[in-house]
XYZ file of C-alpha atoms in Angstrom:
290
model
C 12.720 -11.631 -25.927
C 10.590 -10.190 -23.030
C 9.901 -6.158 -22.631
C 10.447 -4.604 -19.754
C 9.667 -1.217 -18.761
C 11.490 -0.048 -15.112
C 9.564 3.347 -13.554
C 11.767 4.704 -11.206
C 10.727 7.579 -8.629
C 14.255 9.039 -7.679
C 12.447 11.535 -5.172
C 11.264 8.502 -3.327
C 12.648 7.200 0.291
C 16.298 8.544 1.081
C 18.390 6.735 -1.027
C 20.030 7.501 -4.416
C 18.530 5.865 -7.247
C 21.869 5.929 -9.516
C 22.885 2.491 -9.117
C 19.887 1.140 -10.728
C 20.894 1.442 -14.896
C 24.259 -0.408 -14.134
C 22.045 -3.109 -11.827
C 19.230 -3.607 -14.777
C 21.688 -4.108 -17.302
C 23.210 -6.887 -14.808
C 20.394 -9.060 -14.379
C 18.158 -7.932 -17.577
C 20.756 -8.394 -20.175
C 20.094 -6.900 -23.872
C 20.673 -10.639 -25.368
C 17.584 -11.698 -23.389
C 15.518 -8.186 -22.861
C 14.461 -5.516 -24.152
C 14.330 -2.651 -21.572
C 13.300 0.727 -20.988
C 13.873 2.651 -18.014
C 11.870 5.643 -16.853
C 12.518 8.342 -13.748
C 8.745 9.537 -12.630
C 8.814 13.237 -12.278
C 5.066 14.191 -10.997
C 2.281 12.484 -9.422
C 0.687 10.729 -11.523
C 3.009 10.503 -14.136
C 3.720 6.283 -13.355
C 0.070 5.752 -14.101
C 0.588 7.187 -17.463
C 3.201 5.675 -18.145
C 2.845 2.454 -17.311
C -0.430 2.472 -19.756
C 1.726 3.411 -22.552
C 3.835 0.620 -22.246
C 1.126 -1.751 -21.459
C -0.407 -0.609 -24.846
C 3.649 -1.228 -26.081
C 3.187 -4.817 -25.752
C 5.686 -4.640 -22.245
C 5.732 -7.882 -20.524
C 6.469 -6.220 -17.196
C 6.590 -3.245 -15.819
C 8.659 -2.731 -12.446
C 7.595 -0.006 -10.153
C 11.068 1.109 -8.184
C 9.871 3.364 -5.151
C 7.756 3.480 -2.206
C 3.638 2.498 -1.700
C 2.856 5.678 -4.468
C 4.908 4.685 -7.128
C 3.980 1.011 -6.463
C 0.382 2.278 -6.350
C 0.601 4.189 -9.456
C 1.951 0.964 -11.643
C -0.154 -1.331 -10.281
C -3.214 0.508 -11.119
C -2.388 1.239 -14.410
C -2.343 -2.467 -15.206
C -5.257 -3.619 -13.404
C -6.875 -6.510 -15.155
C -3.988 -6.787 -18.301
C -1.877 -9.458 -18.707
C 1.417 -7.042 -18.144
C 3.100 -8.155 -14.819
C 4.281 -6.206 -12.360
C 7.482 -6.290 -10.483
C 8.407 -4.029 -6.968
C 11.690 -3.205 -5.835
C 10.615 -1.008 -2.371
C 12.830 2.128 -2.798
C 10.189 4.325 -0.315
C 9.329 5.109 3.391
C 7.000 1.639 3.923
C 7.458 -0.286 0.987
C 4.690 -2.279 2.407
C 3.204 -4.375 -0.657
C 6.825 -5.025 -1.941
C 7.501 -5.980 2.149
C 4.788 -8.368 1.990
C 5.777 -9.660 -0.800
C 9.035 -10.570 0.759
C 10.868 -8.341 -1.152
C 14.536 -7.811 -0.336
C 15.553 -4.341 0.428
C 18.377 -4.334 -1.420
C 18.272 -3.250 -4.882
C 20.154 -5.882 -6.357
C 18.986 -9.044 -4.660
C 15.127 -7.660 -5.640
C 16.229 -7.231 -9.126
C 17.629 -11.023 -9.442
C 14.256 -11.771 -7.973
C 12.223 -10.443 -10.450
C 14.402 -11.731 -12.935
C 13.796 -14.988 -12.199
C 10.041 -14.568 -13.461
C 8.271 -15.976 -10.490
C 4.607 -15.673 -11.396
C 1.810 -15.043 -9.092
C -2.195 -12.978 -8.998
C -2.910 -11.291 -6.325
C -6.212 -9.309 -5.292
C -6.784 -5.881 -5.824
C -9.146 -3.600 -3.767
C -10.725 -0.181 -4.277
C -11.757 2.789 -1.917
C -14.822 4.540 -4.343
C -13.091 4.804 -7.396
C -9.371 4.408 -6.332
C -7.666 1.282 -6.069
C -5.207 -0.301 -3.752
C -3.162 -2.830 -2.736
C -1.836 -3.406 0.388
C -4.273 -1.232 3.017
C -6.540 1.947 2.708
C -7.953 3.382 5.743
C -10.169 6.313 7.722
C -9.434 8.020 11.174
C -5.819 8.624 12.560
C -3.818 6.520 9.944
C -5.255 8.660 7.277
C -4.984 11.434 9.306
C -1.024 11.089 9.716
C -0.604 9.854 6.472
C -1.714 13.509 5.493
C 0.385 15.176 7.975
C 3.389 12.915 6.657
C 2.940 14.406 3.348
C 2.789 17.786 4.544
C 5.758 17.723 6.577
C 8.374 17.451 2.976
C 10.677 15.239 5.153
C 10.853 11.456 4.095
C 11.671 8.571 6.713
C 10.233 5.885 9.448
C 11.778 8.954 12.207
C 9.659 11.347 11.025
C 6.638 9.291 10.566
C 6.925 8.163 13.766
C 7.736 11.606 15.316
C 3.613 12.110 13.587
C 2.797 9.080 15.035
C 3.645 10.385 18.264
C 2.765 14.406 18.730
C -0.773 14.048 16.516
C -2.553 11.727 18.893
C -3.230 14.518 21.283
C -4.872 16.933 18.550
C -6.855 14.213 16.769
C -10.388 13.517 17.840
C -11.759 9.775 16.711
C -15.343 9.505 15.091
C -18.423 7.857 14.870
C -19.142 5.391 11.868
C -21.611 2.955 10.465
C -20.283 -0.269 8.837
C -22.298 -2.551 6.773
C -20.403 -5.468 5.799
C -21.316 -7.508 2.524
C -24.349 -5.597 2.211
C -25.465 -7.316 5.324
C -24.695 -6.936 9.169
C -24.589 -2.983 9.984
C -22.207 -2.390 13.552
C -21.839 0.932 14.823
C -18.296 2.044 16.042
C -16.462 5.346 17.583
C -13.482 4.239 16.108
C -9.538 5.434 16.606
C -9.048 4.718 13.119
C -10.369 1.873 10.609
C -7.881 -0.183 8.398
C -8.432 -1.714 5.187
C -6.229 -4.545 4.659
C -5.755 -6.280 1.627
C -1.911 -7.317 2.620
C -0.924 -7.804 6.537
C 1.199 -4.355 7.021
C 0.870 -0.686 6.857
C 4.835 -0.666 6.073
C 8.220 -0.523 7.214
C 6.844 -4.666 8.511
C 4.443 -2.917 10.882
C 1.555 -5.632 10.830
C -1.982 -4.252 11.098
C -3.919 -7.044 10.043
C -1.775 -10.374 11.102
C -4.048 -12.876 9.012
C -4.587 -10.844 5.893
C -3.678 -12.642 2.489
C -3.588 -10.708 -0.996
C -4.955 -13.656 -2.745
C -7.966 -14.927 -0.385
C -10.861 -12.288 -2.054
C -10.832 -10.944 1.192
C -10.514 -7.788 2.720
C -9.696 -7.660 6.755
C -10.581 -4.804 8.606
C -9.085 -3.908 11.305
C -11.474 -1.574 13.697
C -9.463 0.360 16.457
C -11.633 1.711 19.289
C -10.330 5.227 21.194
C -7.644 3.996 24.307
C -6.308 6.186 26.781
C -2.499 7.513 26.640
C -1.018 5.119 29.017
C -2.155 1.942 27.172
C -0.614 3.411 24.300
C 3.391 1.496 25.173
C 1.306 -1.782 25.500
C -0.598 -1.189 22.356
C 2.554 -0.546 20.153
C 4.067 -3.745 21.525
C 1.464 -5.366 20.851
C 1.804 -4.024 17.231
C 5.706 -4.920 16.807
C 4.767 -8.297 18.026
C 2.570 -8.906 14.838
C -0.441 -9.354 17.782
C -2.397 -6.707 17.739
C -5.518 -8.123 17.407
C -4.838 -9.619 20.367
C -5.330 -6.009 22.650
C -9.382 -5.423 23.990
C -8.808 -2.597 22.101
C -8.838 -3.603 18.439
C -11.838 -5.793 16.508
C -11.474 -7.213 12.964
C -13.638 -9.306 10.504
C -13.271 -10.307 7.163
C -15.670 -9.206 4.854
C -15.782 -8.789 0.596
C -17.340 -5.552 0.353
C -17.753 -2.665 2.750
C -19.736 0.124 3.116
C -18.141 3.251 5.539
C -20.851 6.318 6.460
C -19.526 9.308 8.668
C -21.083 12.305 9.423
C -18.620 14.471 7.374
C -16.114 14.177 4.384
C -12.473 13.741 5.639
C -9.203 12.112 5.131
C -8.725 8.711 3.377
C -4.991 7.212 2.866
C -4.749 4.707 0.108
C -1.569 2.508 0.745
C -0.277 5.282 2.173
C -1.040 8.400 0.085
C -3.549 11.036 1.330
C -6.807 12.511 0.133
C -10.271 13.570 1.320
C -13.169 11.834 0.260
C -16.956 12.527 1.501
C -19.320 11.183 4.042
C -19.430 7.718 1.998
C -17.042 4.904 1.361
C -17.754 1.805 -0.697
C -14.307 -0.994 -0.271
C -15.096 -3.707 -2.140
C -11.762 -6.974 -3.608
C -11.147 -7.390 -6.654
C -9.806 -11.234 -6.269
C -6.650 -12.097 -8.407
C -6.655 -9.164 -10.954
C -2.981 -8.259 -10.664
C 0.225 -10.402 -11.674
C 3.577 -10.146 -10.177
C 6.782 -11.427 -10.617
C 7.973 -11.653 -7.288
């Protein structure tokens, strides 16, 4: 009989969560698992969590909620043999998008159930990991904003999108890519991408894979206003490394230097770190039932 532990974040995205216990005990039934289900209640508190029931002998542990929840879980079981299953229930939902993920609850559930097995890579920004992209500049910069605004939604991260680009001022920073080649770039912002998308299928980084060992980066240089309509075309057409305006490599490791500490998002949550980043894969250290 497999163990299954379900982490649910019911302040996550704008749905209700209250269909899920009536949807587990559909596709998990007690004659064939043994479940637990558990509503999050503080940052943090999935991490925790999950660790107990990794050191429970759990099987799986399914992460229902957006990039932070997702984030949290995944972390937590890092290198174990515990699985980990996504249903997105957030504002991106961009790992569990990539992963093809349906968006409805019960459809992702019968996925899971079906025990499709799978490793994918890990990354980590300093001492923090991730999974589908970290970043510096104005991503990280909005992604702070977002979570100072207390509203939830693709409208109002947008409406950031949108209103911050004329207070935000793009830096200078020094790259040095598997310890190697060092490039210089002002830089609009700077994406980390394990998996292709930021969220909500917004691709950032059209040829990223989470099981190559390979990180793409995505380098955006500073553009004027009025290219910014061709730009986001270019993003919703999964091309935007295709615009003069964006560079990207692949690399393993990465070293970031700027000349002061500042924002960081890590698949989508904020923080500040200082003047040096170190992004480095951690190839095929997470399984998924997807």
């Amino acid at each position: 009989m497999k163990k299954i532990a379900f982490i649910i974040n019911p302040r996550s995205g704008v749905r209700s969560k209250s269909q899920y216990p009536r949807l587990i005990q559909k596709y998990f039934p007690e004659n064939e698992y043994e479940t637990v289900l558990y509503n999050t209640n503080a940052p943090n508190d999935g991490f925790y969590q999950t660790k107990k029931y990794v050191q429970e002998g759990y099987d799986a542990v399914v992460a229902i909620g957006g990039d932070g929840t997702v984030n949290e879980v995944a972390s937590a079981l890092l290198g174990t043999s515990v699985a980990l299953g996504v249903v997105p229930a957030g504002s991106g939902n961009g790992l569990a998008l990539h992963l093809k993920m349906s968006g409805q609850p019960s459809v992702a559930l019968r996925k899971i159930s079906k025990r499709h097995e799978m490793l994918i890579d890990g990354c980590m920004l300093n001492d923090t990991p991730f999974f589908c992209t970290a970043g510096v500049g104005y991503d990280a910069y909005i992604a702070n904003r977002f979570a100072e605004a207390g509203r939830r939604g693709p409208v109002v991260y947008v409406g950031e999108v949108i209103f911050q680009y004329f207070d935000y001022k793009p830096q200078r920073y020094k790259l040095t890519i598997d310890g190697q080649e060092t490039i210089e770039r002002k830089a609009f912002l700077i994406t980390f991408a394990n998996a292709a998308q930021w969220g909500n299928n917004v691709i950032i980084a059209p040829n990223a894979s989470i099981d190559d060992g390979l990180l793409d980066v995505v380098v955006m240089s500073e553009f004027p206003i009025y290219e910014a309509p061709k730009i986001s075309l270019h993003l919703l057409a999964r091309q935007l490394d295709k615009t003069r305006y964006v560079e990207t490599f692949k690399c393993k490791t990465l070293k970031v230097e700027r000349k002061n500490p500042d924002y960081v998002h890590f698949d989508g949550e904020p923080g500040m770190m200082g003047k040096k980043l170190k992004i480095k894969v951690l190839p095929k250290v997470l399984k998924v039932w997807a």
